[in-house]
PDB file of C-alpha atoms in Angstrom:
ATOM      1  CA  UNK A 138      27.460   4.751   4.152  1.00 51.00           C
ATOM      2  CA  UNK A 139      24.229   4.723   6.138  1.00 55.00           C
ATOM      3  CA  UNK A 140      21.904   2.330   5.626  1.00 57.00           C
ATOM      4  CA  UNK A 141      18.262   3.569   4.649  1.00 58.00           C
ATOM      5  CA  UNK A 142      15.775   2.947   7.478  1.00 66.00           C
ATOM      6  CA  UNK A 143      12.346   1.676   6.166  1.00 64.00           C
ATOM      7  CA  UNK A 144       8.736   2.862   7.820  1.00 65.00           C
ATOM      8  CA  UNK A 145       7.022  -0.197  10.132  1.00 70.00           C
ATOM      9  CA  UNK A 146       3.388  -0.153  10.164  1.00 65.00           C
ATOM     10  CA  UNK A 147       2.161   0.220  13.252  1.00 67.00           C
ATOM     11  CA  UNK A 148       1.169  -2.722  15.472  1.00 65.00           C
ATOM     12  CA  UNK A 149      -2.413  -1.756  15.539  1.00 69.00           C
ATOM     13  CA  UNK A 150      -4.262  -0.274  12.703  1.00 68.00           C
ATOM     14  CA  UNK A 151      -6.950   2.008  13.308  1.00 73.00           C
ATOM     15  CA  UNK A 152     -10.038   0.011  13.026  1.00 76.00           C
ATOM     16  CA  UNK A 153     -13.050  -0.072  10.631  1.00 79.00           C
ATOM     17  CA  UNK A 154     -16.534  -1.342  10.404  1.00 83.00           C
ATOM     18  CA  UNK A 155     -16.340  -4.823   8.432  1.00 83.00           C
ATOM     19  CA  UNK A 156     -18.473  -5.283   5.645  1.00 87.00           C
ATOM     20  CA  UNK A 157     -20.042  -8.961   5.012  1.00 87.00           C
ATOM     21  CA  UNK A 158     -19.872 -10.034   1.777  1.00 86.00           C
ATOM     22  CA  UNK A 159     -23.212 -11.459   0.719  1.00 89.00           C
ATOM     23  CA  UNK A 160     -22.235 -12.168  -2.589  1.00 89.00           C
ATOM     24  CA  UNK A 161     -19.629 -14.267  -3.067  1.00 84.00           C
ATOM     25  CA  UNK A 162     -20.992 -17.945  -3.276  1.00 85.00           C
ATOM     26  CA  UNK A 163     -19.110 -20.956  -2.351  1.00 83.00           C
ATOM     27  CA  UNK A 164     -18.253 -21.926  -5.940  1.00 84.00           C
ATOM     28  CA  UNK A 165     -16.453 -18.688  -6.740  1.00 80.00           C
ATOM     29  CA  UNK A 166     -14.411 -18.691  -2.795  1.00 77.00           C
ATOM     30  CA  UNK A 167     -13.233 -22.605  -4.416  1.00 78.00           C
ATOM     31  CA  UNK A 168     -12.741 -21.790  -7.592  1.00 77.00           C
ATOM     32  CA  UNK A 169      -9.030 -20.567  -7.135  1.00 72.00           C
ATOM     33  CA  UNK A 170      -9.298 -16.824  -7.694  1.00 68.00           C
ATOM     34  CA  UNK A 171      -6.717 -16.496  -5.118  1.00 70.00           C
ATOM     35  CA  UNK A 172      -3.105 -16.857  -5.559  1.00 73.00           C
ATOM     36  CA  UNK A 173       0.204 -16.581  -4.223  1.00 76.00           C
ATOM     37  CA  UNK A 174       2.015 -13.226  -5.644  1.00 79.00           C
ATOM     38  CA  UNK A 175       5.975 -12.310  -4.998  1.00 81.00           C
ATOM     39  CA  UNK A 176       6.755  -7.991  -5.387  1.00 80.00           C
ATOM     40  CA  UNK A 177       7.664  -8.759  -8.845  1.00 82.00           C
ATOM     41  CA  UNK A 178       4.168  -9.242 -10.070  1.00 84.00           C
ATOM     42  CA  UNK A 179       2.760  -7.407  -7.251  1.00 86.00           C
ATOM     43  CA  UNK A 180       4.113  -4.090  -6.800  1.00 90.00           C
ATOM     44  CA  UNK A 181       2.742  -2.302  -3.516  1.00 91.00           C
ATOM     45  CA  UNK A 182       3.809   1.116  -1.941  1.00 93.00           C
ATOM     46  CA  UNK A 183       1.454   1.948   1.362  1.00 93.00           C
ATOM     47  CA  UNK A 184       1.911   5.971   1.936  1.00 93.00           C
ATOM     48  CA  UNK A 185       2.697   5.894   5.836  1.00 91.00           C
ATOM     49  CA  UNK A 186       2.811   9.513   5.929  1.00 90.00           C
ATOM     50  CA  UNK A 187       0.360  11.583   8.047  1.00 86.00           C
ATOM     51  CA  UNK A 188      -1.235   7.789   9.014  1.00 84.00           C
ATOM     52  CA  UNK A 189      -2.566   7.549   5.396  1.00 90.00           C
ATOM     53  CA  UNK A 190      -1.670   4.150   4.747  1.00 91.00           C
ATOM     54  CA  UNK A 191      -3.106   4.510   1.300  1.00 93.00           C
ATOM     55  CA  UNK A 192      -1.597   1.759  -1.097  1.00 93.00           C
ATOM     56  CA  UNK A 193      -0.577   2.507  -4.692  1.00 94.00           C
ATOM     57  CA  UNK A 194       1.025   0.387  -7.637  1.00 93.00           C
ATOM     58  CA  UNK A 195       4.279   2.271  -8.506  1.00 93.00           C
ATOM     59  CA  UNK A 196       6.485   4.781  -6.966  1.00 93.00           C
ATOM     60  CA  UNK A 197       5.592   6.992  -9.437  1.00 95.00           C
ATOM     61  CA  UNK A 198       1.703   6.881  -8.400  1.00 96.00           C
ATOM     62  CA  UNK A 199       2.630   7.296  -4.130  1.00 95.00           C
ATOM     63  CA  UNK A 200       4.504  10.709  -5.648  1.00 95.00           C
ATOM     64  CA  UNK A 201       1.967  11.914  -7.615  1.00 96.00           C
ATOM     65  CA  UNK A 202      -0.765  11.134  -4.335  1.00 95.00           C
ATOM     66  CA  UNK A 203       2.075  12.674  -1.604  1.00 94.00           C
ATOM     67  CA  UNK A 204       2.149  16.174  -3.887  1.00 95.00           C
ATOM     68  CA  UNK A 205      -1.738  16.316  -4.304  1.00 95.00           C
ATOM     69  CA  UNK A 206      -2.820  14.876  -1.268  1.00 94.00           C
ATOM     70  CA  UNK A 207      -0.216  15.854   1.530  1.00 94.00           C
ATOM     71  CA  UNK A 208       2.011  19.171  -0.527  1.00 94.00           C
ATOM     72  CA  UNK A 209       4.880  17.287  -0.126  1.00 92.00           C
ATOM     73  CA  UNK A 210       7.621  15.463  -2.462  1.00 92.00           C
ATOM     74  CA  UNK A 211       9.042  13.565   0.314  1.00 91.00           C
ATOM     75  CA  UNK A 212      10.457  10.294   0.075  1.00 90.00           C
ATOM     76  CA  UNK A 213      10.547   8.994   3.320  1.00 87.00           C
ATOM     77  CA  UNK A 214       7.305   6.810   5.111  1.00 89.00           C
ATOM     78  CA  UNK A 215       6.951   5.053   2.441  1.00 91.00           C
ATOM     79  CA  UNK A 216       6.226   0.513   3.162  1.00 90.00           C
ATOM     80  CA  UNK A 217       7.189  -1.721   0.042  1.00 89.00           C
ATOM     81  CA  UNK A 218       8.206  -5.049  -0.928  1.00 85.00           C
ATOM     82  CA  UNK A 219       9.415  -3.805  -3.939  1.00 82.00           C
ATOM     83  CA  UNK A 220      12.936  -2.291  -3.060  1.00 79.00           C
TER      84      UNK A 220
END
């Protein structure tokens, strides 16, 4: 049996305008708000198709996007941790 092959994101993103962040105060970037997640609590899919790269938080939520957005019901470009 063939193993499934699994999308790569490219090695350069196209590029966007950063935004500062002017309101985040030093308090709030110390206060822990951050943490360290495993795909069990975090579930991400990242639609590679077309170069959408749009991120969703189920399979069920990429399909729904890939047959409204791109008229397709494809499985295949599609970057998780979760599988």
């Amino acid at each position: 049996m063939a193993q499934p092959t699994h999308p790569k994101l490219p090695s350069v993103l196209p590029s966007s305008p950063a935004i500062q962040d002017v309101e985040t105060t030093p308090e709030q970037v110390g206060g822990g708000y951050a943490r360290v997640t495993n795909p069990a609590d975090t579930p991400i899919y990242i639609c590679a198709m077309q170069n959408c790269y749009r991120l969703f938080p189920s399979r069920d939520r990429i399909m729904q996007h890939r047959k409204r957005d791109h008229d397709s019901e494809d499985e295949e470009d599609i970057i998780t941790w979760n599988e």
